[in-house]
mmCIF file of C-alpha atoms in Angstrom:
data_model
loop_
_atom_site.group_PDB
_atom_site.id
_atom_site.type_symbol
_atom_site.label_atom_id
_atom_site.label_comp_id
_atom_site.label_asym_id
_atom_site.label_seq_id
_atom_site.Cartn_x
_atom_site.Cartn_y
_atom_site.Cartn_z
ATOM 1 C CA UNK A 24 18.616 7.332 13.733
ATOM 2 C CA UNK A 25 17.727 6.335 10.396
ATOM 3 C CA UNK A 26 15.392 8.453 9.230
ATOM 4 C CA UNK A 27 14.773 6.505 5.951
ATOM 5 C CA UNK A 28 14.131 2.780 6.357
ATOM 6 C CA UNK A 29 14.226 0.522 2.854
ATOM 7 C CA UNK A 30 13.104 -2.819 2.393
ATOM 8 C CA UNK A 31 13.927 -5.240 1.163
ATOM 9 C CA UNK A 32 17.143 -5.295 1.550
ATOM 10 C CA UNK A 33 17.710 -7.795 -1.390
ATOM 11 C CA UNK A 34 15.336 -8.698 -4.535
ATOM 12 C CA UNK A 35 15.335 -11.572 -6.702
ATOM 13 C CA UNK A 36 12.411 -11.398 -10.064
ATOM 14 C CA UNK A 37 11.987 -13.269 -12.881
ATOM 15 C CA UNK A 38 12.653 -11.705 -16.462
ATOM 16 C CA UNK A 39 9.047 -9.068 -17.196
ATOM 17 C CA UNK A 40 8.021 -9.457 -13.355
ATOM 18 C CA UNK A 41 7.479 -6.194 -11.447
ATOM 19 C CA UNK A 42 9.751 -5.334 -8.721
ATOM 20 C CA UNK A 43 7.955 -3.271 -6.134
ATOM 21 C CA UNK A 44 10.720 -1.507 -3.002
ATOM 22 C CA UNK A 45 9.466 0.113 -0.322
ATOM 23 C CA UNK A 46 10.403 3.023 1.911
ATOM 24 C CA UNK A 47 9.272 5.031 4.927
ATOM 25 C CA UNK A 48 10.197 8.193 6.748
ATOM 26 C CA UNK A 49 10.136 10.044 9.522
ATOM 27 C CA UNK A 50 11.402 13.221 8.830
ATOM 28 C CA UNK A 51 8.357 15.323 7.568
ATOM 29 C CA UNK A 52 10.565 18.222 7.180
ATOM 30 C CA UNK A 53 12.035 16.034 3.706
ATOM 31 C CA UNK A 54 10.144 17.871 0.082
ATOM 32 C CA UNK A 55 11.801 15.503 -2.098
ATOM 33 C CA UNK A 56 11.972 12.033 -2.620
ATOM 34 C CA UNK A 57 14.658 11.051 -5.320
ATOM 35 C CA UNK A 58 15.289 7.051 -6.164
ATOM 36 C CA UNK A 59 18.789 6.415 -7.245
ATOM 37 C CA UNK A 60 20.340 3.296 -9.085
ATOM 38 C CA UNK A 61 23.784 2.184 -8.629
ATOM 39 C CA UNK A 62 25.411 -0.470 -10.691
ATOM 40 C CA UNK A 63 29.241 -2.152 -8.622
ATOM 41 C CA UNK A 64 32.334 0.220 -8.954
ATOM 42 C CA UNK A 65 29.674 2.833 -9.922
ATOM 43 C CA UNK A 66 28.360 6.327 -8.075
ATOM 44 C CA UNK A 67 24.445 6.602 -7.878
ATOM 45 C CA UNK A 68 22.652 7.995 -10.709
ATOM 46 C CA UNK A 69 19.372 9.437 -10.203
ATOM 47 C CA UNK A 70 16.465 7.459 -11.956
ATOM 48 C CA UNK A 71 13.155 9.144 -10.704
ATOM 49 C CA UNK A 72 11.910 11.282 -8.082
ATOM 50 C CA UNK A 73 8.624 12.658 -7.013
ATOM 51 C CA UNK A 74 7.591 15.824 -5.089
ATOM 52 C CA UNK A 75 5.562 15.277 -1.513
ATOM 53 C CA UNK A 76 2.254 16.782 -2.867
ATOM 54 C CA UNK A 77 2.154 14.071 -5.341
ATOM 55 C CA UNK A 78 0.788 10.926 -5.396
ATOM 56 C CA UNK A 79 2.238 9.185 -8.052
ATOM 57 C CA UNK A 80 4.836 9.876 -10.814
ATOM 58 C CA UNK A 81 5.566 7.425 -13.781
ATOM 59 C CA UNK A 82 8.854 7.454 -16.316
ATOM 60 C CA UNK A 83 8.735 4.553 -18.527
ATOM 61 C CA UNK A 84 8.891 1.356 -17.062
ATOM 62 C CA UNK A 85 9.279 2.999 -13.209
ATOM 63 C CA UNK A 86 6.602 4.106 -11.283
ATOM 64 C CA UNK A 87 6.883 6.056 -8.067
ATOM 65 C CA UNK A 88 3.748 5.537 -5.461
ATOM 66 C CA UNK A 89 3.836 7.714 -2.876
ATOM 67 C CA UNK A 90 1.368 8.577 0.092
ATOM 68 C CA UNK A 91 2.214 10.950 2.451
ATOM 69 C CA UNK A 92 -0.136 10.704 5.521
ATOM 70 C CA UNK A 93 1.782 6.871 6.059
ATOM 71 C CA UNK A 94 4.918 8.438 5.238
ATOM 72 C CA UNK A 95 5.739 5.656 2.502
ATOM 73 C CA UNK A 96 6.926 5.737 -0.469
ATOM 74 C CA UNK A 97 7.815 2.844 -3.129
ATOM 75 C CA UNK A 98 9.290 2.062 -6.862
ATOM 76 C CA UNK A 99 7.923 0.020 -9.141
ATOM 77 C CA UNK A 100 9.643 -1.442 -11.635
ATOM 78 C CA UNK A 101 7.553 -2.628 -14.665
ATOM 79 C CA UNK A 102 8.447 -5.322 -17.055
ATOM 80 C CA UNK A 103 12.326 -5.941 -15.482
ATOM 81 C CA UNK A 104 15.124 -6.851 -17.177
ATOM 82 C CA UNK A 105 18.256 -8.191 -16.743
ATOM 83 C CA UNK A 106 20.232 -4.657 -17.299
ATOM 84 C CA UNK A 107 18.234 -3.568 -14.341
ATOM 85 C CA UNK A 108 20.160 -5.452 -11.567
ATOM 86 C CA UNK A 109 21.900 -2.895 -9.398
ATOM 87 C CA UNK A 110 21.148 -1.168 -6.105
ATOM 88 C CA UNK A 111 18.232 0.961 -5.609
ATOM 89 C CA UNK A 112 18.538 3.574 -2.969
ATOM 90 C CA UNK A 113 15.288 5.550 -1.971
ATOM 91 C CA UNK A 114 16.084 8.830 0.043
ATOM 92 C CA UNK A 115 14.568 11.926 1.473
ATOM 93 C CA UNK A 116 15.951 15.650 0.885
ATOM 94 C CA UNK A 117 15.749 18.864 3.069
ATOM 95 C CA UNK A 118 17.358 21.796 2.318
ATOM 96 C CA UNK A 119 20.346 20.749 0.351
ATOM 97 C CA UNK A 120 21.071 17.361 2.379
ATOM 98 C CA UNK A 121 19.545 13.863 1.146
ATOM 99 C CA UNK A 122 19.256 10.919 3.822
ATOM 100 C CA UNK A 123 19.215 7.641 1.902
ATOM 101 C CA UNK A 124 17.619 4.411 2.765
ATOM 102 C CA UNK A 125 19.927 1.229 3.193
ATOM 103 C CA UNK A 126 19.582 0.184 -0.017
ATOM 104 C CA UNK A 127 18.345 -3.011 -1.717
ATOM 105 C CA UNK A 128 19.874 -4.984 -4.567
ATOM 106 C CA UNK A 129 18.012 -6.053 -7.121
ATOM 107 C CA UNK A 130 18.705 -8.999 -9.231
ATOM 108 C CA UNK A 131 16.609 -10.055 -12.187
ATOM 109 C CA UNK A 132 16.773 -13.466 -13.823
ATOM 110 C CA UNK A 133 17.176 -13.905 -17.596
ATOM 111 C CA UNK B 47 34.089 16.519 -20.750
ATOM 112 C CA UNK B 48 31.769 17.483 -18.112
ATOM 113 C CA UNK B 49 31.331 16.186 -14.543
ATOM 114 C CA UNK B 50 33.199 14.662 -11.088
ATOM 115 C CA UNK B 51 36.310 12.765 -11.145
ATOM 116 C CA UNK B 52 37.260 11.270 -7.756
ATOM 117 C CA UNK B 53 41.091 9.731 -7.015
ATOM 118 C CA UNK B 54 42.301 7.601 -7.264
ATOM 119 C CA UNK B 55 39.998 4.514 -7.680
ATOM 120 C CA UNK B 56 41.470 2.141 -5.366
ATOM 121 C CA UNK B 57 43.834 3.426 -2.186
ATOM 122 C CA UNK B 58 45.201 1.639 0.077
ATOM 123 C CA UNK B 59 46.063 2.763 3.931
ATOM 124 C CA UNK B 60 48.602 2.261 6.419
ATOM 125 C CA UNK B 61 47.902 1.781 10.290
ATOM 126 C CA UNK B 62 48.554 5.375 11.539
ATOM 127 C CA UNK B 63 48.679 7.117 8.466
ATOM 128 C CA UNK B 64 46.696 10.052 7.166
ATOM 129 C CA UNK B 65 45.154 9.719 3.622
ATOM 130 C CA UNK B 66 43.790 11.986 0.709
ATOM 131 C CA UNK B 67 40.862 11.595 -1.162
ATOM 132 C CA UNK B 68 40.528 13.783 -4.285
ATOM 133 C CA UNK B 69 37.433 14.979 -5.966
ATOM 134 C CA UNK B 70 37.283 17.628 -8.397
ATOM 135 C CA UNK B 71 34.173 19.289 -10.627
ATOM 136 C CA UNK B 72 33.424 20.846 -13.483
ATOM 137 C CA UNK B 73 30.307 21.472 -12.853
ATOM 138 C CA UNK B 74 29.612 24.453 -11.921
ATOM 139 C CA UNK B 75 27.782 23.660 -8.759
ATOM 140 C CA UNK B 76 28.215 25.424 -5.562
ATOM 141 C CA UNK B 77 27.722 22.732 -3.136
ATOM 142 C CA UNK B 78 29.657 19.300 -2.354
ATOM 143 C CA UNK B 79 29.303 16.670 -0.625
ATOM 144 C CA UNK B 80 31.244 13.335 0.730
ATOM 145 C CA UNK B 81 29.247 10.118 1.795
ATOM 146 C CA UNK B 82 30.435 6.943 2.948
ATOM 147 C CA UNK B 83 29.089 3.771 1.755
ATOM 148 C CA UNK B 84 29.052 0.507 3.779
ATOM 149 C CA UNK B 85 27.442 -2.889 3.164
ATOM 150 C CA UNK B 86 23.505 -2.848 4.113
ATOM 151 C CA UNK B 87 23.883 0.480 5.357
ATOM 152 C CA UNK B 88 23.367 3.196 2.839
ATOM 153 C CA UNK B 89 25.042 6.610 1.934
ATOM 154 C CA UNK B 90 26.124 8.525 5.306
ATOM 155 C CA UNK B 91 26.841 12.006 5.318
ATOM 156 C CA UNK B 92 30.447 12.839 6.128
ATOM 157 C CA UNK B 93 30.773 16.248 5.420
ATOM 158 C CA UNK B 94 29.545 18.979 3.053
ATOM 159 C CA UNK B 95 29.834 22.145 1.762
ATOM 160 C CA UNK B 96 27.392 25.037 0.202
ATOM 161 C CA UNK B 97 30.283 27.845 -0.571
ATOM 162 C CA UNK B 98 34.499 28.013 -1.249
ATOM 163 C CA UNK B 99 36.118 28.450 2.312
ATOM 164 C CA UNK B 100 32.838 27.077 4.234
ATOM 165 C CA UNK B 101 31.763 23.584 4.855
ATOM 166 C CA UNK B 102 29.412 21.424 7.956
ATOM 167 C CA UNK B 103 29.841 18.123 9.829
ATOM 168 C CA UNK B 104 27.781 15.669 8.250
ATOM 169 C CA UNK B 105 26.417 12.421 10.118
ATOM 170 C CA UNK B 106 29.706 10.676 10.901
ATOM 171 C CA UNK B 107 32.405 13.502 10.696
ATOM 172 C CA UNK B 108 34.893 11.905 13.162
ATOM 173 C CA UNK B 109 38.304 10.890 12.248
ATOM 174 C CA UNK B 110 37.662 13.134 8.759
ATOM 175 C CA UNK B 111 38.070 16.609 7.640
ATOM 176 C CA UNK B 112 37.797 18.483 4.795
ATOM 177 C CA UNK B 113 39.230 21.695 3.250
ATOM 178 C CA UNK B 114 36.859 23.730 0.067
ATOM 179 C CA UNK B 115 39.764 26.040 -1.156
ATOM 180 C CA UNK B 116 38.363 26.077 -4.592
ATOM 181 C CA UNK B 117 35.427 25.462 -6.096
ATOM 182 C CA UNK B 118 35.843 23.187 -8.300
ATOM 183 C CA UNK B 119 38.007 20.825 -5.567
ATOM 184 C CA UNK B 120 36.686 18.925 -2.133
ATOM 185 C CA UNK B 121 39.481 16.770 -1.326
ATOM 186 C CA UNK B 122 38.662 14.444 1.488
ATOM 187 C CA UNK B 123 41.529 13.328 4.134
ATOM 188 C CA UNK B 124 40.879 10.205 6.443
ATOM 189 C CA UNK B 125 42.876 10.801 9.418
ATOM 190 C CA UNK B 126 44.528 7.820 11.422
ATOM 191 C CA UNK B 127 41.809 8.974 14.298
ATOM 192 C CA UNK B 128 39.151 6.844 11.906
ATOM 193 C CA UNK B 129 39.414 3.797 13.103
ATOM 194 C CA UNK B 130 37.671 1.658 10.548
ATOM 195 C CA UNK B 131 38.133 3.951 7.581
ATOM 196 C CA UNK B 132 37.574 0.302 4.746
ATOM 197 C CA UNK B 133 34.659 1.825 2.782
ATOM 198 C CA UNK B 134 33.662 3.096 -0.797
ATOM 199 C CA UNK B 135 33.731 6.973 -0.588
ATOM 200 C CA UNK B 136 31.340 8.658 -2.815
ATOM 201 C CA UNK B 137 31.799 12.603 -3.834
ATOM 202 C CA UNK B 138 28.721 14.055 -4.788
ATOM 203 C CA UNK B 139 27.697 17.806 -6.541
ATOM 204 C CA UNK B 140 24.643 20.128 -6.661
ATOM 205 C CA UNK B 141 24.030 23.367 -8.621
ATOM 206 C CA UNK B 142 21.615 25.673 -6.928
ATOM 207 C CA UNK B 143 19.952 26.946 -10.009
ATOM 208 C CA UNK B 144 16.418 25.686 -8.903
ATOM 209 C CA UNK B 145 14.595 23.932 -6.149
ATOM 210 C CA UNK B 146 15.205 20.400 -5.922
ATOM 211 C CA UNK B 147 18.105 20.157 -7.753
ATOM 212 C CA UNK B 148 19.598 16.707 -7.845
ATOM 213 C CA UNK B 149 22.619 15.418 -6.311
ATOM 214 C CA UNK B 150 25.212 14.207 -8.655
ATOM 215 C CA UNK B 151 27.773 11.275 -7.654
ATOM 216 C CA UNK B 152 31.589 10.435 -9.173
ATOM 217 C CA UNK B 153 32.315 7.060 -9.425
ATOM 218 C CA UNK B 154 34.104 7.029 -5.847
ATOM 219 C CA UNK B 155 37.200 5.556 -4.451
ATOM 220 C CA UNK B 156 37.567 2.264 -2.091
ATOM 221 C CA UNK B 157 39.951 2.580 0.521
ATOM 222 C CA UNK B 158 41.051 -0.329 2.227
ATOM 223 C CA UNK B 159 43.737 -1.025 5.663
ATOM 224 C CA UNK B 160 47.197 -2.792 4.457
#
C-alpha cells in the first residue's frame, strides 16, 4: 500500500527555471513532511520539512507548499541550478517511521 | 568524525548464501533503521529499532533479519530466503531529543547476486 504518491517520476528543466514536484498522501496520522535530496551513490539528505499546521515554508531557493484539506504538498525549486540535479523524495512521518514517495529524478540542463 | 558508516560499499551474494551488511553510528542516536531502495519504488522500510535489544518489522521484513546488541550497531542479514536481494540498502538513525527529529542516512551498500 503506497501511502505517499509522488509525481512526476522524472523532470528536466533549464538552468534558472522553476522545478515543481508534487506529492499526495493518504495517512492522516502523518505529522511531519520532510523532503530528501539524494545524489548517485549517496544516502538521502534532509533538504527541508514542514509541519501540517503551516501552509508554506521557504529556505533559500526551496519552498514547500502544503494543502492539508487536499492532503497534498509540493516542493518548488526556484532558479534551478545544474548542481540541483538529483533524486528528490517526499515523505510523511508518523511516530518514528517515515513513509517515502517513489522519488523524482531532476535534471537541470546548463 | 561523527556519522553513520555502512560497509561494505559493494557486496556480492551467491545463491543460497546469507550475507550481513554493517551499520555503525557514533551519533548517540537511539533509533536505527534499514531501508531497501529499488529504482522507481522509493525507500521501503525493512526493520527498525528504537532501543537496544528490541526491533520491529517494517513493511518488507521477509527474508531479512537484524540484531541490536549495541546502541552503535544495527547489522542486517539478507538470508537465502530473500529471492530478489539485488538493491541499494540504506541505514538511517534518529535521535529522540525533540519531536520531529529527522532521520539521517548512511551512504548505502549495493548488493548484487553473482
